[in-house]
PDB file of C-alpha atoms in Angstrom:
ATOM      1  CA  MET A   1      17.666 -51.879  47.116  1.00 53.00           C
ATOM      2  CA  THR A   2      14.785 -51.373  44.725  1.00 65.00           C
ATOM      3  CA  THR A   3      11.690 -53.291  45.680  1.00 70.00           C
ATOM      4  CA  PHE A   4       8.282 -53.456  44.077  1.00 78.00           C
ATOM      5  CA  LYS A   5       4.954 -53.989  45.680  1.00 87.00           C
ATOM      6  CA  LEU A   6       2.881 -56.652  44.046  1.00 90.00           C
ATOM      7  CA  ASN A   7       0.556 -55.285  41.376  1.00 92.00           C
ATOM      8  CA  GLN A   8       2.874 -52.293  40.878  1.00 94.00           C
ATOM      9  CA  PRO A   9       4.069 -51.681  37.281  1.00 95.00           C
ATOM     10  CA  ALA A  10       7.526 -53.082  36.580  1.00 96.00           C
ATOM     11  CA  PRO A  11       9.979 -50.485  35.226  1.00 96.00           C
ATOM     12  CA  ASP A  12      10.309 -50.226  31.481  1.00 96.00           C
ATOM     13  CA  PHE A  13      13.661 -51.169  29.965  1.00 97.00           C
ATOM     14  CA  THR A  14      15.364 -51.422  26.597  1.00 98.00           C
ATOM     15  CA  LEU A  15      18.273 -53.813  26.162  1.00 98.00           C
ATOM     16  CA  PRO A  16      20.066 -55.335  23.194  1.00 97.00           C
ATOM     17  CA  ALA A  17      19.257 -58.964  22.476  1.00 97.00           C
ATOM     18  CA  VAL A  18      21.887 -61.520  21.553  1.00 97.00           C
ATOM     19  CA  SER A  19      19.944 -61.957  18.292  1.00 94.00           C
ATOM     20  CA  GLY A  20      20.800 -58.352  17.340  1.00 93.00           C
ATOM     21  CA  GLU A  21      17.645 -56.304  17.835  1.00 94.00           C
ATOM     22  CA  ASP A  22      16.729 -54.074  20.765  1.00 97.00           C
ATOM     23  CA  TYR A  23      14.144 -55.410  23.202  1.00 97.00           C
ATOM     24  CA  ASN A  24      11.861 -52.769  24.720  1.00 97.00           C
ATOM     25  CA  PHE A  25       9.630 -54.096  27.497  1.00 97.00           C
ATOM     26  CA  SER A  26       6.780 -51.614  26.929  1.00 96.00           C
ATOM     27  CA  GLU A  27       6.722 -52.490  23.207  1.00 96.00           C
ATOM     28  CA  VAL A  28       6.697 -56.213  23.991  1.00 96.00           C
ATOM     29  CA  LEU A  29       3.765 -55.612  26.366  1.00 96.00           C
ATOM     30  CA  LYS A  30       1.854 -54.012  23.464  1.00 95.00           C
ATOM     31  CA  GLU A  31       2.781 -56.789  20.999  1.00 93.00           C
ATOM     32  CA  LYS A  32       2.025 -59.620  23.405  1.00 88.00           C
ATOM     33  CA  ASN A  33      -0.883 -57.872  25.118  1.00 87.00           C
ATOM     34  CA  ASP A  34      -2.519 -61.096  26.270  1.00 91.00           C
ATOM     35  CA  GLN A  35       0.606 -62.685  27.781  1.00 96.00           C
ATOM     36  CA  TRP A  36       2.223 -62.658  31.173  1.00 97.00           C
ATOM     37  CA  HIS A  37       5.987 -62.169  31.272  1.00 97.00           C
ATOM     38  CA  LEU A  38       8.573 -64.183  33.178  1.00 97.00           C
ATOM     39  CA  ILE A  39      11.831 -62.222  33.293  1.00 98.00           C
ATOM     40  CA  ILE A  40      14.869 -64.045  34.649  1.00 97.00           C
ATOM     41  CA  TYR A  41      18.221 -62.447  35.421  1.00 96.00           C
ATOM     42  CA  PHE A  42      21.029 -64.989  35.417  1.00 95.00           C
ATOM     43  CA  ARG A  43      24.679 -64.821  36.456  1.00 92.00           C
ATOM     44  CA  GLY A  44      26.230 -65.521  33.066  1.00 93.00           C
ATOM     45  CA  SER A  45      27.188 -68.090  30.462  1.00 95.00           C
ATOM     46  CA  TRP A  46      30.091 -69.167  32.703  1.00 90.00           C
ATOM     47  CA  CYS A  47      27.744 -70.362  35.492  1.00 91.00           C
ATOM     48  CA  PRO A  48      26.991 -74.132  35.400  1.00 92.00           C
ATOM     49  CA  ALA A  49      23.925 -73.759  37.657  1.00 91.00           C
ATOM     50  CA  CYS A  50      22.543 -71.101  35.304  1.00 92.00           C
ATOM     51  CA  MET A  51      23.157 -73.249  32.226  1.00 94.00           C
ATOM     52  CA  SER A  52      21.320 -76.146  33.842  1.00 93.00           C
ATOM     53  CA  GLU A  53      18.395 -73.884  34.767  1.00 94.00           C
ATOM     54  CA  LEU A  54      18.215 -72.295  31.309  1.00 96.00           C
ATOM     55  CA  GLN A  55      18.284 -75.738  29.693  1.00 96.00           C
ATOM     56  CA  GLU A  56      15.363 -76.820  31.896  1.00 95.00           C
ATOM     57  CA  LEU A  57      13.515 -73.617  31.005  1.00 95.00           C
ATOM     58  CA  GLU A  58      14.060 -74.355  27.313  1.00 96.00           C
ATOM     59  CA  GLU A  59      12.685 -77.864  27.866  1.00 95.00           C
ATOM     60  CA  SER A  60       9.684 -76.340  29.708  1.00 93.00           C
ATOM     61  CA  LYS A  61       9.061 -73.678  27.076  1.00 91.00           C
ATOM     62  CA  GLY A  62       6.000 -75.536  25.767  1.00 93.00           C
ATOM     63  CA  TYR A  63       4.419 -75.356  29.216  1.00 93.00           C
ATOM     64  CA  PHE A  64       5.018 -71.616  29.472  1.00 94.00           C
ATOM     65  CA  GLU A  65       3.612 -71.074  25.983  1.00 93.00           C
ATOM     66  CA  LYS A  66       0.463 -73.058  26.892  1.00 94.00           C
ATOM     67  CA  GLN A  67       0.100 -70.868  29.979  1.00 93.00           C
ATOM     68  CA  ASN A  68       0.490 -67.796  27.737  1.00 95.00           C
ATOM     69  CA  ILE A  69       3.727 -66.723  29.427  1.00 96.00           C
ATOM     70  CA  HIS A  70       6.516 -65.011  27.516  1.00 96.00           C
ATOM     71  CA  LEU A  71       9.957 -65.982  28.837  1.00 96.00           C
ATOM     72  CA  THR A  72      12.866 -63.519  28.706  1.00 97.00           C
ATOM     73  CA  THR A  73      16.354 -63.896  30.193  1.00 97.00           C
ATOM     74  CA  ILE A  74      18.895 -61.190  31.001  1.00 98.00           C
ATOM     75  CA  THR A  75      22.531 -61.071  32.082  1.00 96.00           C
ATOM     76  CA  HIS A  76      25.433 -58.643  31.953  1.00 93.00           C
ATOM     77  CA  ASP A  77      27.769 -61.184  30.316  1.00 92.00           C
ATOM     78  CA  ASN A  78      29.508 -60.179  27.079  1.00 92.00           C
ATOM     79  CA  LYS A  79      27.805 -60.619  23.711  1.00 95.00           C
ATOM     80  CA  GLU A  80      30.333 -63.051  22.226  1.00 96.00           C
ATOM     81  CA  ASP A  81      30.043 -65.491  25.135  1.00 96.00           C
ATOM     82  CA  LEU A  82      26.246 -65.232  25.049  1.00 96.00           C
ATOM     83  CA  GLU A  83      26.110 -65.842  21.291  1.00 96.00           C
ATOM     84  CA  LYS A  84      28.186 -68.987  21.816  1.00 97.00           C
ATOM     85  CA  MET A  85      25.932 -70.045  24.720  1.00 96.00           C
ATOM     86  CA  VAL A  86      22.732 -69.604  22.682  1.00 97.00           C
ATOM     87  CA  GLU A  87      24.208 -71.516  19.751  1.00 96.00           C
ATOM     88  CA  GLU A  88      25.607 -74.369  21.875  1.00 96.00           C
ATOM     89  CA  HIS A  89      22.413 -74.863  23.887  1.00 95.00           C
ATOM     90  CA  GLY A  90      19.861 -73.964  21.218  1.00 95.00           C
ATOM     91  CA  PHE A  91      18.033 -71.488  23.435  1.00 97.00           C
ATOM     92  CA  THR A  92      14.991 -70.065  21.643  1.00 96.00           C
ATOM     93  CA  PHE A  93      13.872 -67.519  24.242  1.00 96.00           C
ATOM     94  CA  PRO A  94      15.228 -63.954  24.187  1.00 96.00           C
ATOM     95  CA  VAL A  95      18.605 -63.485  25.871  1.00 97.00           C
ATOM     96  CA  LEU A  96      19.225 -59.821  26.639  1.00 97.00           C
ATOM     97  CA  ILE A  97      22.490 -58.092  27.501  1.00 97.00           C
ATOM     98  CA  ASP A  98      22.504 -55.721  30.490  1.00 97.00           C
ATOM     99  CA  GLU A  99      25.953 -54.355  29.651  1.00 93.00           C
ATOM    100  CA  ASN A 100      25.566 -51.126  31.664  1.00 93.00           C
ATOM    101  CA  LEU A 101      23.720 -52.837  34.559  1.00 93.00           C
ATOM    102  CA  ALA A 102      20.679 -50.617  33.935  1.00 95.00           C
ATOM    103  CA  PHE A 103      18.182 -53.455  34.419  1.00 95.00           C
ATOM    104  CA  LEU A 104      20.098 -54.765  37.426  1.00 94.00           C
ATOM    105  CA  LYS A 105      19.870 -51.358  39.131  1.00 93.00           C
ATOM    106  CA  ALA A 106      16.262 -50.585  38.134  1.00 94.00           C
ATOM    107  CA  TYR A 107      15.042 -53.993  39.327  1.00 94.00           C
ATOM    108  CA  GLY A 108      17.184 -54.246  42.444  1.00 91.00           C
ATOM    109  CA  VAL A 109      19.080 -57.340  41.334  1.00 91.00           C
ATOM    110  CA  HIS A 110      21.863 -58.167  43.803  1.00 86.00           C
ATOM    111  CA  TYR A 111      25.320 -57.303  42.466  1.00 75.00           C
ATOM    112  CA  HIS A 112      28.159 -59.366  43.887  1.00 72.00           C
ATOM    113  CA  ASP A 113      31.079 -56.923  43.784  1.00 65.00           C
ATOM    114  CA  GLU A 114      34.511 -56.437  45.328  1.00 64.00           C
ATOM    115  CA  GLU A 115      32.898 -55.445  48.650  1.00 71.00           C
ATOM    116  CA  ALA A 116      31.140 -58.809  49.034  1.00 57.00           C
ATOM    117  CA  PRO A 117      32.088 -60.773  52.167  1.00 58.00           C
ATOM    118  CA  TYR A 118      33.090 -63.869  50.158  1.00 53.00           C
ATOM    119  CA  GLU A 119      34.628 -64.629  46.771  1.00 60.00           C
ATOM    120  CA  ASP A 120      32.206 -65.918  44.158  1.00 61.00           C
ATOM    121  CA  HIS A 121      33.583 -65.873  40.591  1.00 63.00           C
ATOM    122  CA  GLY A 122      34.330 -62.142  40.620  1.00 61.00           C
ATOM    123  CA  THR A 123      31.745 -59.425  40.036  1.00 69.00           C
ATOM    124  CA  HIS A 124      28.329 -60.382  38.667  1.00 72.00           C
ATOM    125  CA  GLY A 125      24.589 -60.053  39.164  1.00 82.00           C
ATOM    126  CA  ASP A 126      22.886 -62.864  41.031  1.00 89.00           C
ATOM    127  CA  PRO A 127      19.706 -64.662  39.926  1.00 92.00           C
ATOM    128  CA  ALA A 128      16.420 -62.764  40.073  1.00 95.00           C
ATOM    129  CA  TYR A 129      12.883 -63.587  38.914  1.00 96.00           C
ATOM    130  CA  PHE A 130      10.009 -61.306  37.998  1.00 96.00           C
ATOM    131  CA  LEU A 131       6.563 -62.365  36.799  1.00 97.00           C
ATOM    132  CA  THR A 132       4.259 -59.692  35.420  1.00 97.00           C
ATOM    133  CA  ASP A 133       0.732 -59.765  34.111  1.00 97.00           C
ATOM    134  CA  GLU A 134      -0.165 -58.655  30.590  1.00 96.00           C
ATOM    135  CA  ALA A 135      -0.105 -54.986  31.672  1.00 96.00           C
ATOM    136  CA  GLY A 136       3.381 -55.306  33.178  1.00 96.00           C
ATOM    137  CA  ASN A 137       2.264 -55.325  36.819  1.00 96.00           C
ATOM    138  CA  VAL A 138       4.443 -57.392  39.152  1.00 96.00           C
ATOM    139  CA  LEU A 139       2.784 -60.627  40.320  1.00 96.00           C
ATOM    140  CA  TYR A 140       5.886 -62.345  41.728  1.00 95.00           C
ATOM    141  CA  GLN A 141       9.481 -61.436  42.461  1.00 95.00           C
ATOM    142  CA  GLN A 142      12.483 -63.147  43.958  1.00 92.00           C
ATOM    143  CA  ARG A 143      16.058 -61.920  44.198  1.00 91.00           C
ATOM    144  CA  GLN A 144      18.976 -64.145  45.207  1.00 87.00           C
ATOM    145  CA  THR A 145      22.273 -63.168  46.841  1.00 81.00           C
ATOM    146  CA  SER A 146      24.031 -66.373  45.796  1.00 77.00           C
ATOM    147  CA  PRO A 147      23.647 -69.009  43.090  1.00 73.00           C
ATOM    148  CA  PHE A 148      21.626 -71.283  45.365  1.00 77.00           C
ATOM    149  CA  GLY A 149      18.018 -71.174  46.534  1.00 80.00           C
ATOM    150  CA  ARG A 150      16.613 -70.054  43.205  1.00 86.00           C
ATOM    151  CA  PRO A 151      13.267 -71.516  42.172  1.00 90.00           C
ATOM    152  CA  HIS A 152      13.593 -74.568  39.953  1.00 87.00           C
ATOM    153  CA  PRO A 153      11.530 -74.358  36.724  1.00 90.00           C
ATOM    154  CA  LYS A 154       9.056 -76.833  38.282  1.00 90.00           C
ATOM    155  CA  GLU A 155       8.683 -74.446  41.233  1.00 93.00           C
ATOM    156  CA  LEU A 156       8.096 -71.567  38.820  1.00 94.00           C
ATOM    157  CA  ARG A 157       5.312 -73.612  37.239  1.00 93.00           C
ATOM    158  CA  LYS A 158       3.732 -74.131  40.684  1.00 94.00           C
ATOM    159  CA  ILE A 159       4.045 -70.426  41.463  1.00 95.00           C
ATOM    160  CA  ILE A 160       2.352 -69.510  38.184  1.00 95.00           C
ATOM    161  CA  GLN A 161      -0.453 -72.029  38.767  1.00 94.00           C
ATOM    162  CA  TYR A 162      -0.976 -70.731  42.301  1.00 95.00           C
ATOM    163  CA  ILE A 163      -1.136 -67.107  41.206  1.00 95.00           C
ATOM    164  CA  LYS A 164      -3.487 -67.847  38.299  1.00 93.00           C
ATOM    165  CA  LYS A 165      -5.786 -69.829  40.585  1.00 93.00           C
ATOM    166  CA  ASN A 166      -5.861 -67.135  43.269  1.00 93.00           C
ATOM    167  CA  LEU A 167      -5.775 -63.986  41.139  1.00 87.00           C
ATOM    168  CA  LYS A 168      -8.441 -61.484  42.153  1.00 78.00           C
TER     169      LYS A 168
END
């Protein structure tokens, strides 16, 4: 499994966004050169726990903006289902499509496949969280191997506050 040491640069990636354009992490770092980045990998539009979390993130978007944090979400779900999800829920943050699992592999996101010891809605990536500074260096990371135990958006806020307070 890929792991990153804290303060190590996160790998660059380019993925298509549900909105139609390509999203290149290194370009976003240049454009938003004073912002931290919270990148969240979620299971898919079919996952009720993910939809609840994404809705809470949308409701907390003002907090993240005040903290100068750019929120991005990623999944390997299909474009049509994700377009419907974005429209139904009114999500305003980028939703990227990892159709070839390139991000999942580069970032060491757990992939629940046919070899898994228990059935869990077929094959899919499990939730993962990465917080980087404005230069793209990893400040926080968490990878799940199931839908449960992920940090609630309020916990993410606490994590961000803690890191900002204690940053060297």
